[in-house]
PDB file with one MODEL, atoms N, CA, C and O in Angstrom:
MODEL        1
ATOM      1  N   UNK A   1     -33.334  -3.980 -16.336  1.00  0.00           N
ATOM      2  CA  UNK A   1     -33.207  -4.812 -17.358  1.00  0.00           C
ATOM      3  C   UNK A   1     -33.126  -5.832 -16.496  1.00  0.00           C
ATOM      4  O   UNK A   1     -32.015  -5.886 -15.970  1.00  0.00           O
ATOM      5  N   UNK A   2     -34.244  -7.077 -15.973  1.00  0.00           N
ATOM      6  CA  UNK A   2     -34.629  -7.903 -15.281  1.00  0.00           C
ATOM      7  C   UNK A   2     -34.648  -9.232 -16.321  1.00  0.00           C
ATOM      8  O   UNK A   2     -35.232  -9.416 -17.389  1.00  0.00           O
ATOM      9  N   UNK A   3     -33.821  -9.998 -15.592  1.00  0.00           N
ATOM     10  CA  UNK A   3     -33.259 -11.401 -16.224  1.00  0.00           C
ATOM     11  C   UNK A   3     -33.684 -12.555 -15.355  1.00  0.00           C
ATOM     12  O   UNK A   3     -33.467 -12.642 -14.146  1.00  0.00           O
ATOM     13  N   UNK A   4     -34.341 -13.470 -16.142  1.00  0.00           N
ATOM     14  CA  UNK A   4     -34.236 -15.010 -15.330  1.00  0.00           C
ATOM     15  C   UNK A   4     -34.101 -15.525 -16.010  1.00  0.00           C
ATOM     16  O   UNK A   4     -34.578 -15.341 -17.130  1.00  0.00           O
ATOM     17  N   UNK A   5     -32.938 -16.994 -15.469  1.00  0.00           N
ATOM     18  CA  UNK A   5     -32.575 -18.008 -15.921  1.00  0.00           C
ATOM     19  C   UNK A   5     -32.531 -19.610 -15.509  1.00  0.00           C
ATOM     20  O   UNK A   5     -32.738 -19.997 -14.359  1.00  0.00           O
ATOM     21  N   UNK A   6     -32.354 -20.123 -16.163  1.00  0.00           N
ATOM     22  CA  UNK A   6     -32.111 -21.906 -15.857  1.00  0.00           C
ATOM     23  C   UNK A   6     -30.977 -22.173 -15.767  1.00  0.00           C
ATOM     24  O   UNK A   6     -30.104 -21.671 -16.475  1.00  0.00           O
ATOM     25  N   UNK A   7     -30.735 -23.243 -14.636  1.00  0.00           N
ATOM     26  CA  UNK A   7     -29.256 -23.999 -15.051  1.00  0.00           C
ATOM     27  C   UNK A   7     -29.457 -25.246 -14.438  1.00  0.00           C
ATOM     28  O   UNK A   7     -29.992 -25.613 -13.392  1.00  0.00           O
ATOM     29  N   UNK A   8     -28.702 -25.971 -15.666  1.00  0.00           N
ATOM     30  CA  UNK A   8     -29.266 -27.848 -15.566  1.00  0.00           C
ATOM     31  C   UNK A   8     -27.901 -27.878 -14.504  1.00  0.00           C
ATOM     32  O   UNK A   8     -27.035 -27.005 -14.456  1.00  0.00           O
ATOM     33  N   UNK A   9     -27.941 -28.730 -13.938  1.00  0.00           N
ATOM     34  CA  UNK A   9     -26.827 -28.860 -12.839  1.00  0.00           C
ATOM     35  C   UNK A   9     -26.120 -30.644 -13.185  1.00  0.00           C
ATOM     36  O   UNK A   9     -26.580 -31.203 -14.181  1.00  0.00           O
ATOM     37  N   UNK A  10     -25.240 -31.278 -12.489  1.00  0.00           N
ATOM     38  CA  UNK A  10     -24.911 -32.418 -13.014  1.00  0.00           C
ATOM     39  C   UNK A  10     -26.002 -33.525 -12.518  1.00  0.00           C
ATOM     40  O   UNK A  10     -25.611 -34.687 -12.625  1.00  0.00           O
ATOM     41  N   UNK A  11     -27.346 -33.328 -11.978  1.00  0.00           N
ATOM     42  CA  UNK A  11     -27.952 -34.186 -11.548  1.00  0.00           C
ATOM     43  C   UNK A  11     -29.552 -34.295 -12.621  1.00  0.00           C
ATOM     44  O   UNK A  11     -30.678 -34.781 -12.517  1.00  0.00           O
ATOM     45  N   UNK A  12     -28.625 -33.381 -13.783  1.00  0.00           N
ATOM     46  CA  UNK A  12     -29.965 -33.131 -14.746  1.00  0.00           C
ATOM     47  C   UNK A  12     -31.446 -32.482 -14.698  1.00  0.00           C
ATOM     48  O   UNK A  12     -32.465 -32.412 -15.386  1.00  0.00           O
ATOM     49  N   UNK A  13     -30.920 -32.044 -13.437  1.00  0.00           N
ATOM     50  CA  UNK A  13     -32.497 -31.653 -13.059  1.00  0.00           C
ATOM     51  C   UNK A  13     -32.018 -29.681 -13.070  1.00  0.00           C
ATOM     52  O   UNK A  13     -31.012 -29.039 -12.770  1.00  0.00           O
ATOM     53  N   UNK A  14     -33.078 -29.427 -13.473  1.00  0.00           N
ATOM     54  CA  UNK A  14     -33.269 -28.139 -14.281  1.00  0.00           C
ATOM     55  C   UNK A  14     -33.703 -27.081 -12.934  1.00  0.00           C
ATOM     56  O   UNK A  14     -34.788 -27.341 -12.413  1.00  0.00           O
ATOM     57  N   UNK A  15     -32.933 -25.944 -12.373  1.00  0.00           N
ATOM     58  CA  UNK A  15     -33.251 -25.412 -11.179  1.00  0.00           C
ATOM     59  C   UNK A  15     -33.496 -23.664 -11.568  1.00  0.00           C
ATOM     60  O   UNK A  15     -32.688 -22.981 -12.198  1.00  0.00           O
ATOM     61  N   UNK A  16     -34.193 -23.413 -11.273  1.00  0.00           N
ATOM     62  CA  UNK A  16     -33.903 -21.675 -11.425  1.00  0.00           C
ATOM     63  C   UNK A  16     -33.465 -20.721 -10.881  1.00  0.00           C
ATOM     64  O   UNK A  16     -34.203 -20.262 -10.009  1.00  0.00           O
ATOM     65  N   UNK A  17     -32.210 -20.041 -11.100  1.00  0.00           N
ATOM     66  CA  UNK A  17     -31.953 -18.652 -10.761  1.00  0.00           C
ATOM     67  C   UNK A  17     -32.716 -17.608 -10.173  1.00  0.00           C
ATOM     68  O   UNK A  17     -33.476 -16.829 -10.749  1.00  0.00           O
ATOM     69  N   UNK A  18     -32.409 -17.681  -8.855  1.00  0.00           N
ATOM     70  CA  UNK A  18     -33.242 -16.146  -8.585  1.00  0.00           C
ATOM     71  C   UNK A  18     -33.063 -14.965  -9.853  1.00  0.00           C
ATOM     72  O   UNK A  18     -32.095 -14.706 -10.569  1.00  0.00           O
ATOM     73  N   UNK A  19     -34.381 -14.412  -9.786  1.00  0.00           N
ATOM     74  CA  UNK A  19     -34.680 -13.158 -10.452  1.00  0.00           C
ATOM     75  C   UNK A  19     -33.330 -11.917 -10.245  1.00  0.00           C
ATOM     76  O   UNK A  19     -32.720 -11.965  -9.177  1.00  0.00           O
ATOM     77  N   UNK A  20     -33.072 -11.251 -10.892  1.00  0.00           N
ATOM     78  CA  UNK A  20     -31.841 -10.104 -10.919  1.00  0.00           C
ATOM     79  C   UNK A  20     -31.989  -9.330 -11.751  1.00  0.00           C
ATOM     80  O   UNK A  20     -32.270  -9.586 -12.921  1.00  0.00           O
ATOM     81  N   UNK A  21     -31.759  -7.873 -11.093  1.00  0.00           N
ATOM     82  CA  UNK A  21     -31.531  -6.531 -12.357  1.00  0.00           C
ATOM     83  C   UNK A  21     -30.497  -6.150 -12.468  1.00  0.00           C
ATOM     84  O   UNK A  21     -29.700  -6.193 -11.531  1.00  0.00           O
ATOM     85  N   UNK A  22     -30.141  -5.573 -13.858  1.00  0.00           N
ATOM     86  CA  UNK A  22     -28.796  -5.069 -14.283  1.00  0.00           C
ATOM     87  C   UNK A  22     -29.124  -3.834 -14.248  1.00  0.00           C
ATOM     88  O   UNK A  22     -30.121  -3.612 -14.935  1.00  0.00           O
ATOM     89  N   UNK A  23     -28.559  -2.647 -13.564  1.00  0.00           N
ATOM     90  CA  UNK A  23     -28.589  -1.738 -13.730  1.00  0.00           C
ATOM     91  C   UNK A  23     -26.911  -1.044 -14.512  1.00  0.00           C
ATOM     92  O   UNK A  23     -25.760  -1.447 -14.345  1.00  0.00           O
ATOM     93  N   UNK A  24     -27.455   0.136 -15.382  1.00  0.00           N
ATOM     94  CA  UNK A  24     -26.766   0.880 -15.452  1.00  0.00           C
ATOM     95  C   UNK A  24     -26.892   1.700 -15.356  1.00  0.00           C
ATOM     96  O   UNK A  24     -27.939   2.317 -15.553  1.00  0.00           O
ATOM     97  N   UNK A  25     -25.262   2.340 -14.793  1.00  0.00           N
ATOM     98  CA  UNK A  25     -25.388   3.389 -14.023  1.00  0.00           C
ATOM     99  C   UNK A  25     -24.219   4.602 -15.176  1.00  0.00           C
ATOM    100  O   UNK A  25     -23.705   5.634 -14.744  1.00  0.00           O
ATOM    101  N   UNK A  26     -24.111   4.234 -16.195  1.00  0.00           N
ATOM    102  CA  UNK A  26     -23.566   5.569 -17.324  1.00  0.00           C
ATOM    103  C   UNK A  26     -22.136   5.514 -16.696  1.00  0.00           C
ATOM    104  O   UNK A  26     -21.508   6.555 -16.889  1.00  0.00           O
ATOM    105  N   UNK A  27     -21.787   5.011 -16.327  1.00  0.00           N
ATOM    106  CA  UNK A  27     -20.325   4.871 -16.026  1.00  0.00           C
ATOM    107  C   UNK A  27     -19.837   4.585 -14.422  1.00  0.00           C
ATOM    108  O   UNK A  27     -20.495   3.918 -13.623  1.00  0.00           O
ATOM    109  N   UNK A  28     -18.305   5.356 -14.082  1.00  0.00           N
ATOM    110  CA  UNK A  28     -18.061   4.596 -13.010  1.00  0.00           C
ATOM    111  C   UNK A  28     -18.361   6.225 -12.003  1.00  0.00           C
ATOM    112  O   UNK A  28     -18.409   6.031 -10.789  1.00  0.00           O
ATOM    113  N   UNK A  29     -18.534   7.605 -12.434  1.00  0.00           N
ATOM    114  CA  UNK A  29     -19.373   8.378 -12.031  1.00  0.00           C
ATOM    115  C   UNK A  29     -20.440   7.967 -11.301  1.00  0.00           C
ATOM    116  O   UNK A  29     -20.466   8.144 -10.083  1.00  0.00           O
ATOM    117  N   UNK A  30     -21.407   7.389 -11.949  1.00  0.00           N
ATOM    118  CA  UNK A  30     -22.650   7.124 -11.688  1.00  0.00           C
ATOM    119  C   UNK A  30     -23.152   6.032 -10.551  1.00  0.00           C
ATOM    120  O   UNK A  30     -23.982   5.978  -9.643  1.00  0.00           O
ATOM    121  N   UNK A  31     -21.962   5.049 -11.264  1.00  0.00           N
ATOM    122  CA  UNK A  31     -21.916   4.134 -10.331  1.00  0.00           C
ATOM    123  C   UNK A  31     -21.736   4.442  -8.828  1.00  0.00           C
ATOM    124  O   UNK A  31     -22.676   4.225  -8.063  1.00  0.00           O
ATOM    125  N   UNK A  32     -20.499   4.967  -8.348  1.00  0.00           N
ATOM    126  CA  UNK A  32     -19.596   5.892  -7.089  1.00  0.00           C
ATOM    127  C   UNK A  32     -20.501   6.335  -6.610  1.00  0.00           C
ATOM    128  O   UNK A  32     -20.787   6.079  -5.440  1.00  0.00           O
ATOM    129  N   UNK A  33     -21.379   7.306  -7.538  1.00  0.00           N
ATOM    130  CA  UNK A  33     -22.326   7.980  -6.631  1.00  0.00           C
ATOM    131  C   UNK A  33     -23.984   7.481  -6.167  1.00  0.00           C
ATOM    132  O   UNK A  33     -24.789   8.135  -5.504  1.00  0.00           O
ATOM    133  N   UNK A  34     -24.167   6.027  -6.798  1.00  0.00           N
ATOM    134  CA  UNK A  34     -25.470   5.492  -6.413  1.00  0.00           C
ATOM    135  C   UNK A  34     -24.634   4.552  -5.409  1.00  0.00           C
ATOM    136  O   UNK A  34     -25.415   4.197  -4.527  1.00  0.00           O
ATOM    137  N   UNK A  35     -23.633   4.127  -5.241  1.00  0.00           N
ATOM    138  CA  UNK A  35     -23.200   2.442  -4.630  1.00  0.00           C
ATOM    139  C   UNK A  35     -24.085   2.474  -3.347  1.00  0.00           C
ATOM    140  O   UNK A  35     -24.997   1.651  -3.276  1.00  0.00           O
ATOM    141  N   UNK A  36     -23.874   3.443  -2.227  1.00  0.00           N
ATOM    142  CA  UNK A  36     -24.029   3.558  -0.983  1.00  0.00           C
ATOM    143  C   UNK A  36     -25.124   3.308  -0.539  1.00  0.00           C
ATOM    144  O   UNK A  36     -25.137   2.718   0.541  1.00  0.00           O
ATOM    145  N   UNK A  37     -26.601   3.695  -1.263  1.00  0.00           N
ATOM    146  CA  UNK A  37     -27.944   3.598  -1.711  1.00  0.00           C
ATOM    147  C   UNK A  37     -27.959   2.201  -2.269  1.00  0.00           C
ATOM    148  O   UNK A  37     -28.294   1.365  -1.430  1.00  0.00           O
ATOM    149  N   UNK A  38     -27.684   1.728  -3.465  1.00  0.00           N
ATOM    150  CA  UNK A  38     -27.811   0.833  -3.955  1.00  0.00           C
ATOM    151  C   UNK A  38     -27.933  -0.613  -2.400  1.00  0.00           C
ATOM    152  O   UNK A  38     -28.774  -1.382  -1.934  1.00  0.00           O
ATOM    153  N   UNK A  39     -26.949  -0.345  -2.242  1.00  0.00           N
ATOM    154  CA  UNK A  39     -26.172  -1.306  -1.089  1.00  0.00           C
ATOM    155  C   UNK A  39     -27.364  -1.456   0.286  1.00  0.00           C
ATOM    156  O   UNK A  39     -27.736  -2.386   1.001  1.00  0.00           O
ATOM    157  N   UNK A  40     -27.693   0.040   0.169  1.00  0.00           N
ATOM    158  CA  UNK A  40     -28.696  -0.163   1.587  1.00  0.00           C
ATOM    159  C   UNK A  40     -30.000  -0.514   1.166  1.00  0.00           C
ATOM    160  O   UNK A  40     -30.677  -0.562   2.193  1.00  0.00           O
ATOM    161  N   UNK A  41     -30.809  -0.825   0.031  1.00  0.00           N
ATOM    162  CA  UNK A  41     -31.711  -0.925   0.140  1.00  0.00           C
ATOM    163  C   UNK A  41     -32.306  -2.372   0.861  1.00  0.00           C
ATOM    164  O   UNK A  41     -31.718  -3.441   1.021  1.00  0.00           O
ATOM    165  N   UNK A  42     -33.739  -1.966   1.238  1.00  0.00           N
ATOM    166  CA  UNK A  42     -34.138  -3.113   2.198  1.00  0.00           C
ATOM    167  C   UNK A  42     -34.173  -4.077   1.848  1.00  0.00           C
ATOM    168  O   UNK A  42     -34.098  -5.069   2.573  1.00  0.00           O
ATOM    169  N   UNK A  43     -34.369  -4.096  -0.065  1.00  0.00           N
ATOM    170  CA  UNK A  43     -34.884  -6.014   0.146  1.00  0.00           C
ATOM    171  C   UNK A  43     -33.414  -6.578  -0.731  1.00  0.00           C
ATOM    172  O   UNK A  43     -33.213  -7.768  -0.975  1.00  0.00           O
ATOM    173  N   UNK A  44     -32.629  -5.638  -1.060  1.00  0.00           N
ATOM    174  CA  UNK A  44     -31.235  -5.954  -1.035  1.00  0.00           C
ATOM    175  C   UNK A  44     -30.751  -7.511  -1.039  1.00  0.00           C
ATOM    176  O   UNK A  44     -29.698  -7.301  -0.437  1.00  0.00           O
ATOM    177  N   UNK A  45     -30.739  -8.598  -1.217  1.00  0.00           N
ATOM    178  CA  UNK A  45     -29.665  -9.592  -0.319  1.00  0.00           C
ATOM    179  C   UNK A  45     -28.642  -9.696  -1.037  1.00  0.00           C
ATOM    180  O   UNK A  45     -27.891 -10.425  -0.387  1.00  0.00           O
ATOM    181  N   UNK A  46     -27.934  -9.300  -2.378  1.00  0.00           N
ATOM    182  CA  UNK A  46     -26.693  -9.644  -3.048  1.00  0.00           C
ATOM    183  C   UNK A  46     -26.262  -7.850  -3.922  1.00  0.00           C
ATOM    184  O   UNK A  46     -26.938  -6.854  -4.178  1.00  0.00           O
ATOM    185  N   UNK A  47     -24.855  -8.223  -4.118  1.00  0.00           N
ATOM    186  CA  UNK A  47     -24.990  -7.043  -5.338  1.00  0.00           C
ATOM    187  C   UNK A  47     -24.038  -7.459  -6.259  1.00  0.00           C
ATOM    188  O   UNK A  47     -23.459  -8.509  -5.979  1.00  0.00           O
ATOM    189  N   UNK A  48     -23.866  -7.141  -6.841  1.00  0.00           N
ATOM    190  CA  UNK A  48     -22.587  -7.513  -7.667  1.00  0.00           C
ATOM    191  C   UNK A  48     -22.304  -6.489  -8.237  1.00  0.00           C
ATOM    192  O   UNK A  48     -23.250  -5.743  -8.487  1.00  0.00           O
ATOM    193  N   UNK A  49     -20.893  -6.049  -8.669  1.00  0.00           N
ATOM    194  CA  UNK A  49     -20.143  -4.628  -9.361  1.00  0.00           C
ATOM    195  C   UNK A  49     -19.327  -5.527 -10.091  1.00  0.00           C
ATOM    196  O   UNK A  49     -18.421  -6.330  -9.872  1.00  0.00           O
ATOM    197  N   UNK A  50     -20.080  -5.032 -11.167  1.00  0.00           N
ATOM    198  CA  UNK A  50     -18.481  -5.146 -12.477  1.00  0.00           C
ATOM    199  C   UNK A  50     -18.478  -3.650 -13.466  1.00  0.00           C
ATOM    200  O   UNK A  50     -19.508  -3.090 -13.843  1.00  0.00           O
ATOM    201  N   UNK A  51     -16.985  -3.153 -13.784  1.00  0.00           N
ATOM    202  CA  UNK A  51     -16.286  -2.204 -13.919  1.00  0.00           C
ATOM    203  C   UNK A  51     -15.146  -2.146 -15.005  1.00  0.00           C
ATOM    204  O   UNK A  51     -14.386  -3.108 -14.896  1.00  0.00           O
ATOM    205  N   UNK A  52     -14.860  -1.378 -15.904  1.00  0.00           N
ATOM    206  CA  UNK A  52     -13.758  -1.333 -16.409  1.00  0.00           C
ATOM    207  C   UNK A  52     -12.902  -1.069 -16.031  1.00  0.00           C
ATOM    208  O   UNK A  52     -13.023   0.037 -15.504  1.00  0.00           O
ATOM    209  N   UNK A  53     -11.399  -1.662 -15.903  1.00  0.00           N
ATOM    210  CA  UNK A  53     -10.737  -1.590 -15.472  1.00  0.00           C
ATOM    211  C   UNK A  53      -9.701  -1.090 -16.052  1.00  0.00           C
ATOM    212  O   UNK A  53      -8.703  -0.921 -15.351  1.00  0.00           O
ATOM    213  N   UNK A  54      -9.662  -0.768 -17.296  1.00  0.00           N
ATOM    214  CA  UNK A  54      -8.112  -0.848 -18.414  1.00  0.00           C
ATOM    215  C   UNK A  54      -7.419   0.018 -18.072  1.00  0.00           C
ATOM    216  O   UNK A  54      -6.442  -0.014 -18.820  1.00  0.00           O
ATOM    217  N   UNK A  55      -7.301   0.976 -17.219  1.00  0.00           N
ATOM    218  CA  UNK A  55      -6.769   2.357 -17.172  1.00  0.00           C
ATOM    219  C   UNK A  55      -5.819   1.739 -15.878  1.00  0.00           C
ATOM    220  O   UNK A  55      -4.619   1.940 -16.067  1.00  0.00           O
ATOM    221  N   UNK A  56      -6.166   0.975 -14.512  1.00  0.00           N
ATOM    222  CA  UNK A  56      -5.286   1.761 -13.106  1.00  0.00           C
ATOM    223  C   UNK A  56      -6.474   0.925 -12.425  1.00  0.00           C
ATOM    224  O   UNK A  56      -7.376   1.436 -11.760  1.00  0.00           O
ATOM    225  N   UNK A  57      -6.314  -0.588 -12.726  1.00  0.00           N
ATOM    226  CA  UNK A  57      -6.998  -1.689 -11.662  1.00  0.00           C
ATOM    227  C   UNK A  57      -6.953  -1.323 -10.148  1.00  0.00           C
ATOM    228  O   UNK A  57      -8.023  -1.335  -9.539  1.00  0.00           O
ATOM    229  N   UNK A  58      -5.891  -1.023  -9.538  1.00  0.00           N
ATOM    230  CA  UNK A  58      -6.250  -1.086  -8.238  1.00  0.00           C
ATOM    231  C   UNK A  58      -6.686   0.443  -7.620  1.00  0.00           C
ATOM    232  O   UNK A  58      -7.077   0.588  -6.462  1.00  0.00           O
ATOM    233  N   UNK A  59      -6.506   1.890  -8.891  1.00  0.00           N
ATOM    234  CA  UNK A  59      -7.112   2.562  -8.188  1.00  0.00           C
ATOM    235  C   UNK A  59      -8.712   2.447  -8.801  1.00  0.00           C
ATOM    236  O   UNK A  59      -9.322   3.124  -7.972  1.00  0.00           O
ATOM    237  N   UNK A  60      -9.603   2.024  -9.670  1.00  0.00           N
ATOM    238  CA  UNK A  60     -10.659   1.320 -10.040  1.00  0.00           C
ATOM    239  C   UNK A  60     -11.394   0.956  -8.685  1.00  0.00           C
ATOM    240  O   UNK A  60     -12.429   1.412  -8.200  1.00  0.00           O
ATOM    241  N   UNK A  61     -10.449  -0.089  -8.199  1.00  0.00           N
ATOM    242  CA  UNK A  61     -10.863  -0.771  -7.036  1.00  0.00           C
ATOM    243  C   UNK A  61     -10.916  -0.408  -5.314  1.00  0.00           C
ATOM    244  O   UNK A  61     -11.586  -0.902  -4.407  1.00  0.00           O
ATOM    245  N   UNK A  62     -10.005   0.559  -5.333  1.00  0.00           N
ATOM    246  CA  UNK A  62     -10.154   1.389  -4.396  1.00  0.00           C
ATOM    247  C   UNK A  62     -10.957   2.789  -4.594  1.00  0.00           C
ATOM    248  O   UNK A  62     -10.958   3.449  -3.555  1.00  0.00           O
ATOM    249  N   UNK A  63     -11.717   3.466  -5.801  1.00  0.00           N
ATOM    250  CA  UNK A  63     -12.710   4.534  -5.772  1.00  0.00           C
ATOM    251  C   UNK A  63     -13.891   3.424  -5.159  1.00  0.00           C
ATOM    252  O   UNK A  63     -14.462   3.781  -4.129  1.00  0.00           O
ATOM    253  N   UNK A  64     -14.338   1.866  -5.861  1.00  0.00           N
ATOM    254  CA  UNK A  64     -15.099   1.306  -5.314  1.00  0.00           C
ATOM    255  C   UNK A  64     -14.918   1.097  -3.683  1.00  0.00           C
ATOM    256  O   UNK A  64     -15.355   1.899  -2.858  1.00  0.00           O
ATOM    257  N   UNK A  65     -14.444   0.295  -3.468  1.00  0.00           N
ATOM    258  CA  UNK A  65     -14.045  -0.721  -2.411  1.00  0.00           C
ATOM    259  C   UNK A  65     -14.360   0.653  -0.977  1.00  0.00           C
ATOM    260  O   UNK A  65     -14.776   0.413   0.157  1.00  0.00           O
ATOM    261  N   UNK A  66     -13.943   2.195  -1.630  1.00  0.00           N
ATOM    262  CA  UNK A  66     -13.697   3.599  -0.216  1.00  0.00           C
ATOM    263  C   UNK A  66     -15.071   3.104   0.211  1.00  0.00           C
ATOM    264  O   UNK A  66     -15.241   2.662   1.347  1.00  0.00           O
ATOM    265  N   UNK A  67     -16.171   3.179  -0.789  1.00  0.00           N
ATOM    266  CA  UNK A  67     -17.583   3.057  -0.882  1.00  0.00           C
ATOM    267  C   UNK A  67     -18.740   2.555  -0.178  1.00  0.00           C
ATOM    268  O   UNK A  67     -19.850   3.011   0.094  1.00  0.00           O
ATOM    269  N   UNK A  68     -17.844   0.962   0.130  1.00  0.00           N
ATOM    270  CA  UNK A  68     -18.646   0.172   0.419  1.00  0.00           C
ATOM    271  C   UNK A  68     -18.401  -0.174   1.973  1.00  0.00           C
ATOM    272  O   UNK A  68     -19.120  -0.993   2.545  1.00  0.00           O
TER     273      UNK A  68
ENDMDL
END
């Protein structure tokens, strides 16, 4: 899914937010498998990661961080 947004700041001017893509990895296992390739993509300037960590926050963070 590709999204584009506009942001209105204190100067009352609209600013375009750069286009970004949301990729559903189908769960933590899919994310952990693909994260290395996603980070190394040639055109990648930034990456954001959102995961559910209801069970064990430290373990989930370590699983992601160990692959970065």
